[in-house]
PDB file of C-alpha atoms in Angstrom:
ATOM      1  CA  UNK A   1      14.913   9.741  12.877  1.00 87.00           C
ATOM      2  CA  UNK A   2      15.675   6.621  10.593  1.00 86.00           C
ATOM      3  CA  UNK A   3      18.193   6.615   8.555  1.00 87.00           C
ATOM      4  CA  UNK A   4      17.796   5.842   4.421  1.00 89.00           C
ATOM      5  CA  UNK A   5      20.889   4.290   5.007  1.00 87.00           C
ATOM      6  CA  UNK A   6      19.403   0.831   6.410  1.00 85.00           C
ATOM      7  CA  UNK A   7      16.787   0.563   3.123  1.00 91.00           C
ATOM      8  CA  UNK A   8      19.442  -1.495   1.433  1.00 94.00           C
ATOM      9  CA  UNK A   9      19.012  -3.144  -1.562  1.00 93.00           C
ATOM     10  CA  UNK A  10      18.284  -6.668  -0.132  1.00 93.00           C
ATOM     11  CA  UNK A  11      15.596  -5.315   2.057  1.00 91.00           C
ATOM     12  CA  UNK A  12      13.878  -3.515  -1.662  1.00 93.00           C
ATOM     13  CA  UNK A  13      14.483  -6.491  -2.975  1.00 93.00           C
ATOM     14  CA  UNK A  14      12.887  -8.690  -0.159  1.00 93.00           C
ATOM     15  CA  UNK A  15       9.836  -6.054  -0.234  1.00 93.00           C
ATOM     16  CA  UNK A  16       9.125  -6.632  -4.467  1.00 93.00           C
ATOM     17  CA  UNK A  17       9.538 -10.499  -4.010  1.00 93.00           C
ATOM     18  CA  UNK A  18       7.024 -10.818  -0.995  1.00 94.00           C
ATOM     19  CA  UNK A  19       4.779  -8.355  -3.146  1.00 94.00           C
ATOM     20  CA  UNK A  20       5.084 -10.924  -5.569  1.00 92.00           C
ATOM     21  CA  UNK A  21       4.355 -14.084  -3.686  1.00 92.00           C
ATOM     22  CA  UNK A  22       1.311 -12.325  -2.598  1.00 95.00           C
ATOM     23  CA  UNK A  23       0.160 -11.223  -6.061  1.00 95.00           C
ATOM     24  CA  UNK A  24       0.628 -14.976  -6.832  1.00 94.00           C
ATOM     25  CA  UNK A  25      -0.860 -16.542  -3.295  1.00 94.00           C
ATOM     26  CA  UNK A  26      -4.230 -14.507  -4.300  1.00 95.00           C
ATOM     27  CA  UNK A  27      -4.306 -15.055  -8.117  1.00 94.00           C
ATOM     28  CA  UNK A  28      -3.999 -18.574  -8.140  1.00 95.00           C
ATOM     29  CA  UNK A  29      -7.103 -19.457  -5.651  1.00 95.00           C
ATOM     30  CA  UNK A  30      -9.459 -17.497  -7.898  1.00 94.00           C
ATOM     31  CA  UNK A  31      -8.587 -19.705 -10.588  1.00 95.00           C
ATOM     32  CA  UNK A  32      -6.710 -16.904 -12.825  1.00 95.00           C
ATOM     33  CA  UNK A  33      -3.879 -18.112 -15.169  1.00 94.00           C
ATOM     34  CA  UNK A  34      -1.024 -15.435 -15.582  1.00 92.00           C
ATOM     35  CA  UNK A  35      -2.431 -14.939 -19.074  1.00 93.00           C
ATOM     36  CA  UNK A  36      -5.803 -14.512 -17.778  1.00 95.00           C
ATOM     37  CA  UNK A  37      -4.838 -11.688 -15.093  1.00 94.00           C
ATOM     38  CA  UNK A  38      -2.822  -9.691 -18.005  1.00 93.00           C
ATOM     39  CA  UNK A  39      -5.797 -10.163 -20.097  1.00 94.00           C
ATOM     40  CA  UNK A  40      -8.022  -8.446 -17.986  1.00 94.00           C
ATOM     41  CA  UNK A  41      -5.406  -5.912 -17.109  1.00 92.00           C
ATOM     42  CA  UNK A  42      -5.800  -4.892 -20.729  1.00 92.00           C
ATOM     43  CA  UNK A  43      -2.619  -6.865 -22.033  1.00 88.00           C
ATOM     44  CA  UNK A  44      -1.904  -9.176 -24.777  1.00 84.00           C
ATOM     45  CA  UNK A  45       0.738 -11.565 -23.462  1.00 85.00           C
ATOM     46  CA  UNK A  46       1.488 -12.712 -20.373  1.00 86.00           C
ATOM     47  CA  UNK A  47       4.915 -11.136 -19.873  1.00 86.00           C
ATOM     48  CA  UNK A  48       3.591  -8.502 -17.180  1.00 82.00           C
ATOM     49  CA  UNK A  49       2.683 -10.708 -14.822  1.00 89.00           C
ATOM     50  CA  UNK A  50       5.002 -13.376 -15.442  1.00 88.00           C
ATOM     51  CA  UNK A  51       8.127 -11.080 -15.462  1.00 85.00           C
ATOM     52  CA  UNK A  52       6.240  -9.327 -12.349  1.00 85.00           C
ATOM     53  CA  UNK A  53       5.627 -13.028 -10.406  1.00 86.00           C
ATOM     54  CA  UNK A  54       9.535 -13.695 -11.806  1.00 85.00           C
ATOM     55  CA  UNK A  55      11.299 -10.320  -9.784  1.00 86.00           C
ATOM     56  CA  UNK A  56      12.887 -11.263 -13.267  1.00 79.00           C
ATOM     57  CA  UNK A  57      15.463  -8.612 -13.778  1.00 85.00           C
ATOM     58  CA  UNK A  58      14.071  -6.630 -10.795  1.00 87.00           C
ATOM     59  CA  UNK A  59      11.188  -5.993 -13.253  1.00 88.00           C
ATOM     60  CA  UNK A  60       8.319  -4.966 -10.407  1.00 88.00           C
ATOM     61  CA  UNK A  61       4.635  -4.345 -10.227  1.00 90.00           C
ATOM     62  CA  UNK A  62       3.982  -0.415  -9.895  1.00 92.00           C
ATOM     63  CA  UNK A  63       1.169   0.926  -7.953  1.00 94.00           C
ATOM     64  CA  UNK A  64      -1.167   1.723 -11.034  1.00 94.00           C
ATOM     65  CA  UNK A  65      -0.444  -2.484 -11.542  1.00 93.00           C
ATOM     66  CA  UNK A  66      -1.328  -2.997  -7.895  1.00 95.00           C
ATOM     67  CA  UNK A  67      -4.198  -1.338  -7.957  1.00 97.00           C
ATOM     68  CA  UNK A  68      -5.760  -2.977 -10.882  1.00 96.00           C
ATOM     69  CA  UNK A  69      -4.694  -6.294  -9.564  1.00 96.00           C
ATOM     70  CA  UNK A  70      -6.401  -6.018  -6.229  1.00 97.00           C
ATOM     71  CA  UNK A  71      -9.615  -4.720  -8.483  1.00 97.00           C
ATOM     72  CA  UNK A  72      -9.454  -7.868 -10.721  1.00 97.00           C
ATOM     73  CA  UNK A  73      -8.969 -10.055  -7.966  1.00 96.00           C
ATOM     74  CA  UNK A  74     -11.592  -8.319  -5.386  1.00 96.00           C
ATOM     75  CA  UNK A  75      -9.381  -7.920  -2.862  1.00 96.00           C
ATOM     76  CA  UNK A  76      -7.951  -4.544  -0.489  1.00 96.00           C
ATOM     77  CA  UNK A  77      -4.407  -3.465  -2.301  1.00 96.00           C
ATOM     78  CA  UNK A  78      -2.880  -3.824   1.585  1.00 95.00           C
ATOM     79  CA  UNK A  79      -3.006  -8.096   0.611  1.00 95.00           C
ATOM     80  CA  UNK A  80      -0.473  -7.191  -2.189  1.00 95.00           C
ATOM     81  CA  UNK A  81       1.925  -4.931   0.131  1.00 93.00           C
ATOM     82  CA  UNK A  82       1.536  -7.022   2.993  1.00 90.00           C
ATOM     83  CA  UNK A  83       4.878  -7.549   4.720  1.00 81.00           C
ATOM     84  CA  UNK A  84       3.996  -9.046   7.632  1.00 77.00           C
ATOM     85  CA  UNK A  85       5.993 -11.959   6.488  1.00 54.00           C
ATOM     86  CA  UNK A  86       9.494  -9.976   5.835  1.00 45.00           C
TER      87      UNK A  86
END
């Protein structure tokens, strides 16, 4: 059996910010500004995504935001949590 032990911080960390350069790698081909995904996820501003793209003060995506994300940008929700890269 694993041990929780190894999940360290680094490797939560590495997981959000490669969740984040994914978010980013399939925003920015469909032409979508920051401000134009957090418009259609039903925001005002663009701090959501922004902070999200950021990892800025290990403010995250949550799954509810992953799943509208991968709706707006017509894609499967395993792009976004792809680690194949880690």
């Amino acid at each position: 059996m694993k041990n929780i032990e190894d999940v360290t911080t680094e490797v939560i960390d590495a997981f959000h910010l490669q969740i984040v350069r994914n978010v980013k790698k399939l925003r920015e081909p469909k032409g979508y500004s920051q401000l134009a995904l957090a418009q259609a996820l039903g925001h005002k501003s663009v701090g959501l995504i922004s902070q999200g793209e950021l990892y800025l003060k290990k403010q995250h995506f949550n799954l509810e935001h992953l799943y509208k994300i991968a709706y707006i940008l017509e894609c499967d929700i395993k792009d976004l949590i792809n680690t194949d890269t880690l």
